[in-house]
Structure formats: C-alpha cells, structure tokens
JSON list of C-alpha atoms in Angstrom, two decimals:
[
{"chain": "A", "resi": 68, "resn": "UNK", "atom": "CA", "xyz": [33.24, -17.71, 10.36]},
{"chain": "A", "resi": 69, "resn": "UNK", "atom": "CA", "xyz": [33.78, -14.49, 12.24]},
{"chain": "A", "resi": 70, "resn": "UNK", "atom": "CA", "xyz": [36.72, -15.48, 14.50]},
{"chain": "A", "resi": 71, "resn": "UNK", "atom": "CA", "xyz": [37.47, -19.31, 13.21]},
{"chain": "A", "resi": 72, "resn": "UNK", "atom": "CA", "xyz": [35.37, -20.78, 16.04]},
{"chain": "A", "resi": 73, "resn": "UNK", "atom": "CA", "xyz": [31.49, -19.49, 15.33]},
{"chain": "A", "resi": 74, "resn": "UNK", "atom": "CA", "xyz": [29.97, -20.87, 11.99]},
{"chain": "A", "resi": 75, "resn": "UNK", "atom": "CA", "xyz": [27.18, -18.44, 10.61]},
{"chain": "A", "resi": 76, "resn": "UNK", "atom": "CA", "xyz": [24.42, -18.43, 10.71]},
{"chain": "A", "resi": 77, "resn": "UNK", "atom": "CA", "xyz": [24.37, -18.58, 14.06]},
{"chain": "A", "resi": 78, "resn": "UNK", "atom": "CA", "xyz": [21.09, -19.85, 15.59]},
{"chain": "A", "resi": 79, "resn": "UNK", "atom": "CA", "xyz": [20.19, -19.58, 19.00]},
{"chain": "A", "resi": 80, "resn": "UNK", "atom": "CA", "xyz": [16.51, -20.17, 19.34]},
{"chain": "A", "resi": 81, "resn": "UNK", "atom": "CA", "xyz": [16.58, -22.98, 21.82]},
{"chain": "A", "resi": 82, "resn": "UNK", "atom": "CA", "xyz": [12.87, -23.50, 20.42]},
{"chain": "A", "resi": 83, "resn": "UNK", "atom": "CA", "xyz": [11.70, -23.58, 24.64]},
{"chain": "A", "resi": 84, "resn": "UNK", "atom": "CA", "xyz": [7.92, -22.31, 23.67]},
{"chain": "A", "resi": 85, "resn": "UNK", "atom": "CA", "xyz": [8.49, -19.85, 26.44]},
{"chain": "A", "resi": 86, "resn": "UNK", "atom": "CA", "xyz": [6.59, -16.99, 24.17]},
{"chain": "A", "resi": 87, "resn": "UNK", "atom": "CA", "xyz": [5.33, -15.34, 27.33]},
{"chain": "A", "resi": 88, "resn": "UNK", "atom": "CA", "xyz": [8.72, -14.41, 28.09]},
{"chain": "A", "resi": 89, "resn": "UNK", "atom": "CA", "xyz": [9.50, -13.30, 24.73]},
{"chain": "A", "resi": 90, "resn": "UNK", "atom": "CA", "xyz": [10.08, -9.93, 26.25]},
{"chain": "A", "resi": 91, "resn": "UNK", "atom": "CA", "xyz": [13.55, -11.25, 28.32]},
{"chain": "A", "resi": 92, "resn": "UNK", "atom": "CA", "xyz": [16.60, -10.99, 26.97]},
{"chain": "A", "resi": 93, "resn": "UNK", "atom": "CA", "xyz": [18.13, -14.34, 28.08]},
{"chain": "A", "resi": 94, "resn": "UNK", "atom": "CA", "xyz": [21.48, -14.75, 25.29]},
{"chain": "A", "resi": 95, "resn": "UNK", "atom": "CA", "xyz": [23.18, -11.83, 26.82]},
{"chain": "A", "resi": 96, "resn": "UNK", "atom": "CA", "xyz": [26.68, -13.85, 25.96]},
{"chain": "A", "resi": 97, "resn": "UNK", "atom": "CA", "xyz": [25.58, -14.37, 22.30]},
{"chain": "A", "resi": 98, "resn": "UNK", "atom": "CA", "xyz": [24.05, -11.07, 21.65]},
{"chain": "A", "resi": 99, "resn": "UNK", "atom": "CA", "xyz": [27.14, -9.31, 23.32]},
{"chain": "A", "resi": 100, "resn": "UNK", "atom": "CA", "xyz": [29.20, -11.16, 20.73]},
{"chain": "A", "resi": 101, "resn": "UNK", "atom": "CA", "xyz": [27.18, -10.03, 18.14]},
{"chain": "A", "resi": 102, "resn": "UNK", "atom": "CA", "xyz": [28.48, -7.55, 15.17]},
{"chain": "A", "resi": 103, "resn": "UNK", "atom": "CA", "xyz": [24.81, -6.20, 14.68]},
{"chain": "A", "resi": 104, "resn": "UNK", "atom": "CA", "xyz": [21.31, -7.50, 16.48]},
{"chain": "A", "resi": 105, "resn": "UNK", "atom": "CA", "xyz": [18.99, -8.72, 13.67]},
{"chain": "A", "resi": 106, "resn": "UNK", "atom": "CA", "xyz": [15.34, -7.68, 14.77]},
{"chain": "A", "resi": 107, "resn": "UNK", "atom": "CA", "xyz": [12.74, -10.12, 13.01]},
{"chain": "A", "resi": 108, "resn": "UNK", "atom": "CA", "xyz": [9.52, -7.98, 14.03]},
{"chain": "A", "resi": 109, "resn": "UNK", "atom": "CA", "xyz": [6.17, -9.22, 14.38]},
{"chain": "A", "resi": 110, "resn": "UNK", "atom": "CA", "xyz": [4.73, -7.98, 11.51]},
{"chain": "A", "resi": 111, "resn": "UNK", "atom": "CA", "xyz": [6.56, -7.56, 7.93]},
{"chain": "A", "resi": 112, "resn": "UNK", "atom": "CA", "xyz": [4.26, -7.09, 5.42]},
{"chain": "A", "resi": 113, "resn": "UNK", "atom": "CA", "xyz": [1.29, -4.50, 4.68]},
{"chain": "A", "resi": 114, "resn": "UNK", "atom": "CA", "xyz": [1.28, -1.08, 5.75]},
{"chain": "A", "resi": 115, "resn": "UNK", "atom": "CA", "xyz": [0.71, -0.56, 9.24]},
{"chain": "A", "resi": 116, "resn": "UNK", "atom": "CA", "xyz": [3.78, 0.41, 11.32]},
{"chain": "A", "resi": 117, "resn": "UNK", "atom": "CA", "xyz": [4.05, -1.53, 14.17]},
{"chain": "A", "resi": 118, "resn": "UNK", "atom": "CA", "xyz": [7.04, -2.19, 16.82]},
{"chain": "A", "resi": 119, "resn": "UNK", "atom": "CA", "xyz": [7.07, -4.32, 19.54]},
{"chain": "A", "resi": 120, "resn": "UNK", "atom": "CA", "xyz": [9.31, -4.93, 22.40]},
{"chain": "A", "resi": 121, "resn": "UNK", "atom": "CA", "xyz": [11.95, -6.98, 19.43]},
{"chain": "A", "resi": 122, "resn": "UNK", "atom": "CA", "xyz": [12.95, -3.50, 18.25]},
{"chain": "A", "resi": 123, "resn": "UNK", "atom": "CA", "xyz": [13.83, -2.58, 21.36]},
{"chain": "A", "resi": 124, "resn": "UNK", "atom": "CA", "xyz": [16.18, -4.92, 22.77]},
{"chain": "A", "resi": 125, "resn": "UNK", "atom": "CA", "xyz": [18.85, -3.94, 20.98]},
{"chain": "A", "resi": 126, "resn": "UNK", "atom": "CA", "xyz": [18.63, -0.51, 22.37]},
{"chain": "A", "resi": 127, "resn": "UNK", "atom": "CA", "xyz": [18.73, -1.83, 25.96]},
{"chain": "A", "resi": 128, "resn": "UNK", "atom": "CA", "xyz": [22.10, -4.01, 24.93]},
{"chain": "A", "resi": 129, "resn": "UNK", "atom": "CA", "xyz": [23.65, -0.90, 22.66]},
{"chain": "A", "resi": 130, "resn": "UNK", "atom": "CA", "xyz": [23.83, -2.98, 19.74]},
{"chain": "A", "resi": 131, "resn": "UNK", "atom": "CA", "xyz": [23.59, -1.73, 16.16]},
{"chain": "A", "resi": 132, "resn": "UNK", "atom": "CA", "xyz": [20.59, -3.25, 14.33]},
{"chain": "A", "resi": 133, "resn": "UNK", "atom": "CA", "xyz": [18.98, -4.10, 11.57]},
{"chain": "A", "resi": 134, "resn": "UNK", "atom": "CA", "xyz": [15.13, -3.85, 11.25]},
{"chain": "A", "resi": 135, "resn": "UNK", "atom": "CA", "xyz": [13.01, -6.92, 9.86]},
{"chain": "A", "resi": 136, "resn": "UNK", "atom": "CA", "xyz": [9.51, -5.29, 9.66]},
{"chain": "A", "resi": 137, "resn": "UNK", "atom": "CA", "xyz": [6.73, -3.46, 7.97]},
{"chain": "A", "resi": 138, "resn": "UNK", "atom": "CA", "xyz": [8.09, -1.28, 5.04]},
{"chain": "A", "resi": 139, "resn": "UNK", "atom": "CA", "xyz": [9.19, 2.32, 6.62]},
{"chain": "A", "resi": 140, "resn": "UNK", "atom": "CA", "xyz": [9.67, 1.21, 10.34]},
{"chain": "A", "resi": 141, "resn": "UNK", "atom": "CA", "xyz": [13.04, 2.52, 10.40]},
{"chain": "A", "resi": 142, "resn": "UNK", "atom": "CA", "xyz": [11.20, 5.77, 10.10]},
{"chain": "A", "resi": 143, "resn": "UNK", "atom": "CA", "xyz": [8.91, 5.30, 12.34]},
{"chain": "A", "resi": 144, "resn": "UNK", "atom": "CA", "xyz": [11.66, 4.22, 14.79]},
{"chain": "A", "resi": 145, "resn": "UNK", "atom": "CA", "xyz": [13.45, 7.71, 13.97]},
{"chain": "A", "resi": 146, "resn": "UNK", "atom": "CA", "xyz": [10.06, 9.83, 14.47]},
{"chain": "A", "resi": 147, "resn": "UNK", "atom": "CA", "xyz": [9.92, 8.25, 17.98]},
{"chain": "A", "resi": 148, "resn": "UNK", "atom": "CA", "xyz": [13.32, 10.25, 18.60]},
{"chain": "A", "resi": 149, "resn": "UNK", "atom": "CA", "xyz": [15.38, 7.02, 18.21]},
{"chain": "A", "resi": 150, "resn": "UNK", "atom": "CA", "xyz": [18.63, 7.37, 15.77]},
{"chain": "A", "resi": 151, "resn": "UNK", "atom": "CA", "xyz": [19.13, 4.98, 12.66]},
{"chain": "A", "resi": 152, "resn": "UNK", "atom": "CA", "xyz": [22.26, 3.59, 11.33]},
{"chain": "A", "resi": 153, "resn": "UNK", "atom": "CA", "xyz": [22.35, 5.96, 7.76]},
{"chain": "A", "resi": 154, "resn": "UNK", "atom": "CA", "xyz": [25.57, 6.84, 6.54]},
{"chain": "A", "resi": 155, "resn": "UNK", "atom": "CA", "xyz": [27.17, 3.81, 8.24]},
{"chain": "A", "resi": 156, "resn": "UNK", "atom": "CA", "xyz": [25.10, 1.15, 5.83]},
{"chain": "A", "resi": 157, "resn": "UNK", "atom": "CA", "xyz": [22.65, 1.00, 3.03]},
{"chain": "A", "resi": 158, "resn": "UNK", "atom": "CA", "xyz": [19.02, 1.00, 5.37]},
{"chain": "A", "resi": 159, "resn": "UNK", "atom": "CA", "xyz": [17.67, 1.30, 1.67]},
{"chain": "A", "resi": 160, "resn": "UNK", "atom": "CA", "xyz": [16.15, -1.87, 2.62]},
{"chain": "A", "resi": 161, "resn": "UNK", "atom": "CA", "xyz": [13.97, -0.33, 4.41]},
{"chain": "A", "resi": 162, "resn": "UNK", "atom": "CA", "xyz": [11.91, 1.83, 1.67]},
{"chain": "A", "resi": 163, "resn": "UNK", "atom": "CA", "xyz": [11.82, -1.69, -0.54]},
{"chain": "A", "resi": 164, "resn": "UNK", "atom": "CA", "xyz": [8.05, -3.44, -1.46]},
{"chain": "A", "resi": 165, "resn": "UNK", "atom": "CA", "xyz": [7.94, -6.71, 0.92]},
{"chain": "A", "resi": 166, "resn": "UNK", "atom": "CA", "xyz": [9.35, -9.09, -1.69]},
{"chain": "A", "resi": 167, "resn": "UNK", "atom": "CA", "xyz": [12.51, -7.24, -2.12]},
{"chain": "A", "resi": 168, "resn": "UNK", "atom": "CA", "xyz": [13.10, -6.34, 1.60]},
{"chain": "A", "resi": 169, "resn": "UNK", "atom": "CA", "xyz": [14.32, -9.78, 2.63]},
{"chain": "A", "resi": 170, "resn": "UNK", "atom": "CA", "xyz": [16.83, -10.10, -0.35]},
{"chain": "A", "resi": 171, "resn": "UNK", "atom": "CA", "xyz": [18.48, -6.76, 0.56]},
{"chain": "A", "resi": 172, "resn": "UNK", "atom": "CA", "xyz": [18.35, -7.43, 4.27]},
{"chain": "A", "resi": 173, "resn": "UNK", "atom": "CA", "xyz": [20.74, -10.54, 3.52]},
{"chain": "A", "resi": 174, "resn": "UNK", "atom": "CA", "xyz": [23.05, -8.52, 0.79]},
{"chain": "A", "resi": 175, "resn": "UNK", "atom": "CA", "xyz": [23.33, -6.01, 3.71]},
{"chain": "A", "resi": 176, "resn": "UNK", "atom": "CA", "xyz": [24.84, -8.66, 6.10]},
{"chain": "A", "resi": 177, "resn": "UNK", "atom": "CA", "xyz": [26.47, -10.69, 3.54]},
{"chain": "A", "resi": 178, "resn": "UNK", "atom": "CA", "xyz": [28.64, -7.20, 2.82]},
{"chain": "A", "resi": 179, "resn": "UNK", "atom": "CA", "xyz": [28.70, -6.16, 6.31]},
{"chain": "A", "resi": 180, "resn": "UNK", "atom": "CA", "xyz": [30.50, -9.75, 6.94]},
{"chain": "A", "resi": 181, "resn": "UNK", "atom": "CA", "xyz": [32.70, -9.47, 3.83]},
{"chain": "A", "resi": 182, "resn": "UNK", "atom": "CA", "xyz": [33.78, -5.98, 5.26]},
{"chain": "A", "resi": 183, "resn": "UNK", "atom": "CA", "xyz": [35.51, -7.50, 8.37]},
{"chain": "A", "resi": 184, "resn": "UNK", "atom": "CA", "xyz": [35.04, -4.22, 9.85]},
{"chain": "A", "resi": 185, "resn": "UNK", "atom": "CA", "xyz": [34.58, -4.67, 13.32]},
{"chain": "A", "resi": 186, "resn": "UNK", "atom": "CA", "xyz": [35.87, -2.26, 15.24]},
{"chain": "A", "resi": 187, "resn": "UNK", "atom": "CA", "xyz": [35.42, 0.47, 12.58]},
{"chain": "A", "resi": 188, "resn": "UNK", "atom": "CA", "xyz": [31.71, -0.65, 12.73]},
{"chain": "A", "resi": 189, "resn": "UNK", "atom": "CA", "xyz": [31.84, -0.32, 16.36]},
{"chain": "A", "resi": 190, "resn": "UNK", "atom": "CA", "xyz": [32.94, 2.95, 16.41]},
{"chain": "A", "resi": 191, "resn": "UNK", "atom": "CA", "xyz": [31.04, 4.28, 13.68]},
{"chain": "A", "resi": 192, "resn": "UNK", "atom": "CA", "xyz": [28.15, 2.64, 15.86]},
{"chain": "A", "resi": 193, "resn": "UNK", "atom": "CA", "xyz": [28.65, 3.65, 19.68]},
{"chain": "A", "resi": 194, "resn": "UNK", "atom": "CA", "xyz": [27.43, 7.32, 19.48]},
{"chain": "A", "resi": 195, "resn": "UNK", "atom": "CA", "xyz": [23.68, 6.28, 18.33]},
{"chain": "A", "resi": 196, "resn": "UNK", "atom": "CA", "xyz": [23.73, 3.36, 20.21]},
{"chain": "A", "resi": 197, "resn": "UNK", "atom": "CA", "xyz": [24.59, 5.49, 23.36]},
{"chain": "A", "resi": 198, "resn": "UNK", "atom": "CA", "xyz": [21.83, 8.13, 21.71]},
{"chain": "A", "resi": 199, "resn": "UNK", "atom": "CA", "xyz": [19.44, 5.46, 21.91]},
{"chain": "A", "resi": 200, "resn": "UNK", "atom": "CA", "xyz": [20.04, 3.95, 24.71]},
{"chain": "A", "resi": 201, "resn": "UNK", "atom": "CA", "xyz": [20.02, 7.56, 26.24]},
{"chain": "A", "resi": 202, "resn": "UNK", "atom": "CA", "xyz": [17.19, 8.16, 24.65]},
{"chain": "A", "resi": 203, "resn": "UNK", "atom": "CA", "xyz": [14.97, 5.10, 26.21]},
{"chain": "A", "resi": 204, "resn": "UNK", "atom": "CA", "xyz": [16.20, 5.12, 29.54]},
{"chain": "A", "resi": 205, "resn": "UNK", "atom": "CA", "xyz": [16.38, 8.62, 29.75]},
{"chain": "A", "resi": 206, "resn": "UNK", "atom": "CA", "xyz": [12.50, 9.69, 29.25]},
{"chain": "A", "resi": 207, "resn": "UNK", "atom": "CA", "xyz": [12.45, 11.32, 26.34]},
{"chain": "A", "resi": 208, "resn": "UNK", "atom": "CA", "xyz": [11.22, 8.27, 24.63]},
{"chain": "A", "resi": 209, "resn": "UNK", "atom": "CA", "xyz": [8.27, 7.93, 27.19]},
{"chain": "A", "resi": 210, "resn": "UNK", "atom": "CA", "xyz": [7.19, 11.65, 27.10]},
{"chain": "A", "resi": 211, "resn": "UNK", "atom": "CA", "xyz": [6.53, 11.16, 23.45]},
{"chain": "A", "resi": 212, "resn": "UNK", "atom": "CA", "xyz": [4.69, 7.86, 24.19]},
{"chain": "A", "resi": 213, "resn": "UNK", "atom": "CA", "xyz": [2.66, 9.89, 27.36]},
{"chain": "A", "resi": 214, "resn": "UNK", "atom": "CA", "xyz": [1.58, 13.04, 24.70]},
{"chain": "A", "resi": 215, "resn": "UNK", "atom": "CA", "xyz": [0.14, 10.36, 22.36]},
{"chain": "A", "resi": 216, "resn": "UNK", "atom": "CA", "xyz": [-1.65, 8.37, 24.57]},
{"chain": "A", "resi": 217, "resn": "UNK", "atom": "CA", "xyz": [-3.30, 11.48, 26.06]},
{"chain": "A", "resi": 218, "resn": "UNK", "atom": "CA", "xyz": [-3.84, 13.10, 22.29]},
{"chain": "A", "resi": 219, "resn": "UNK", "atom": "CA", "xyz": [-5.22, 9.65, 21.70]},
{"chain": "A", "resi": 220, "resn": "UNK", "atom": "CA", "xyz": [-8.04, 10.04, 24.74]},
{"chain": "A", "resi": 221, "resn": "UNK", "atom": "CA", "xyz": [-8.73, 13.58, 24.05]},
{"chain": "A", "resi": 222, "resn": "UNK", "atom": "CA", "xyz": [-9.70, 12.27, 20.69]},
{"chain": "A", "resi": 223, "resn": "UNK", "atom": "CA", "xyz": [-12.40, 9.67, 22.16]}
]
C-alpha cells in the first residue's frame, strides 16, 4: 500500500476491447497518481527494436518509466534523443536475455516501493521528464523521425 488506501498491484484495465483507441490516454487520475508509468510494449522478445505509441505516453504525462520491451529499447529510446532514467535506478534490466528481463523488471519496482522515496524520486525525475517532454513536443523528436523517413526513400 502506497498511502494506506491503494492496494498494489493496482489494475486498471477496465478490459472495454476498445483496442482502436489504445492510443488515448483515458486514466489520467490513476496515471497522475502513479510513482513510475510501467510501459508493457508490444513486442518483448527477439531482436527487433520496436516502439509504439505505449512508450510514449508517459512522455506526454511527464512520468518516469519503466520499459517492458524488446532487449535494448531503452537505447533505442535514447538514440531517438529521448533521456533514460540511469543513475536514478538499475535500467540493467534492460541489457538482460528475455527470460531474465521480467524478473528484474519486478525486483526494480519491488525496491523502488520498499524505498518510499517519493518525492526524492520525483525530483531526481522532473528534469528528464521535462527533457522529454520538451523533446516530443518540441520537434526535435520529429526532425529525427522526418531525416529517416526521407533517408529511408532515397534508399528505394
């Protein structure tokens, strides 16, 4: 319990089978409440880097995050221009074969929990999440994404 009232894990799929709308962000309450977004990509194993519109909603709400996906999306993310939490937790996880990502992924929150480090978490936290934000609002983000699209035609 992170306050006494809220019982984790907290679900709040509300299993609606509205997957077309996957890309709205409809638990603003719950995911402003939240100590760090979990992102459960698409894809998690093999080796193809791939990100979807799940990585990024926790850059449009400024919440720290933790990355459920293909081995080495973090740095993926980070080649993109985007800013990683390193240095404020293990992202280890994140260089792990598939069968040892989930464990680590859970010892990660099951010490960020045990921490009861809140507000020095959102500190540490609000100058990437700002970066990010910044960073996908702000069009630096989409001049990388225009230069490989157009590298990608010049190569057909």
């Amino acid at each position: 319990s992170i306050d006494g009232d809220i019982k984790l894990p907290l679900t709040i799929d509300d299993f609606n089978n509205h997957a077309n709308n996957s890309h709205q962000i409809t638990m603003w309450k719950q995911a402003a409440e939240s100590l760090v977004h979990v992102v459960t990509e698409t894809s998690y194993s093999g080796r193809k880097n791939h990100l979807t519109e799940k990585a990024f909603k926790p850059i449009v709400l400024k919440q720290p995050f933790i990355l459920v996906s293909n081995r080495g999306s973090l740095e993926y993310l980070r080649r993109y221009g985007f800013k990683t939490f390193e240095g404020i937790w293990d992202e280890s996880y994140d260089t792990l074969p598939d069968d040892q990502r989930i464990p680590a992924i859970g010892n990660l929150l099951e010490e960020l929990e045990r921490s009861n480090c809140r507000e020095w978490l959102h500190e540490q936290c609000a100058p990437i999440v700002e970066h990010n934000y910044n960073w996908f609002y702000g069009g630096g983000f989409e001049h990388i994404l225009w230069d490989e699209l157009l590298g990608m035609i010049e190569k057909w």
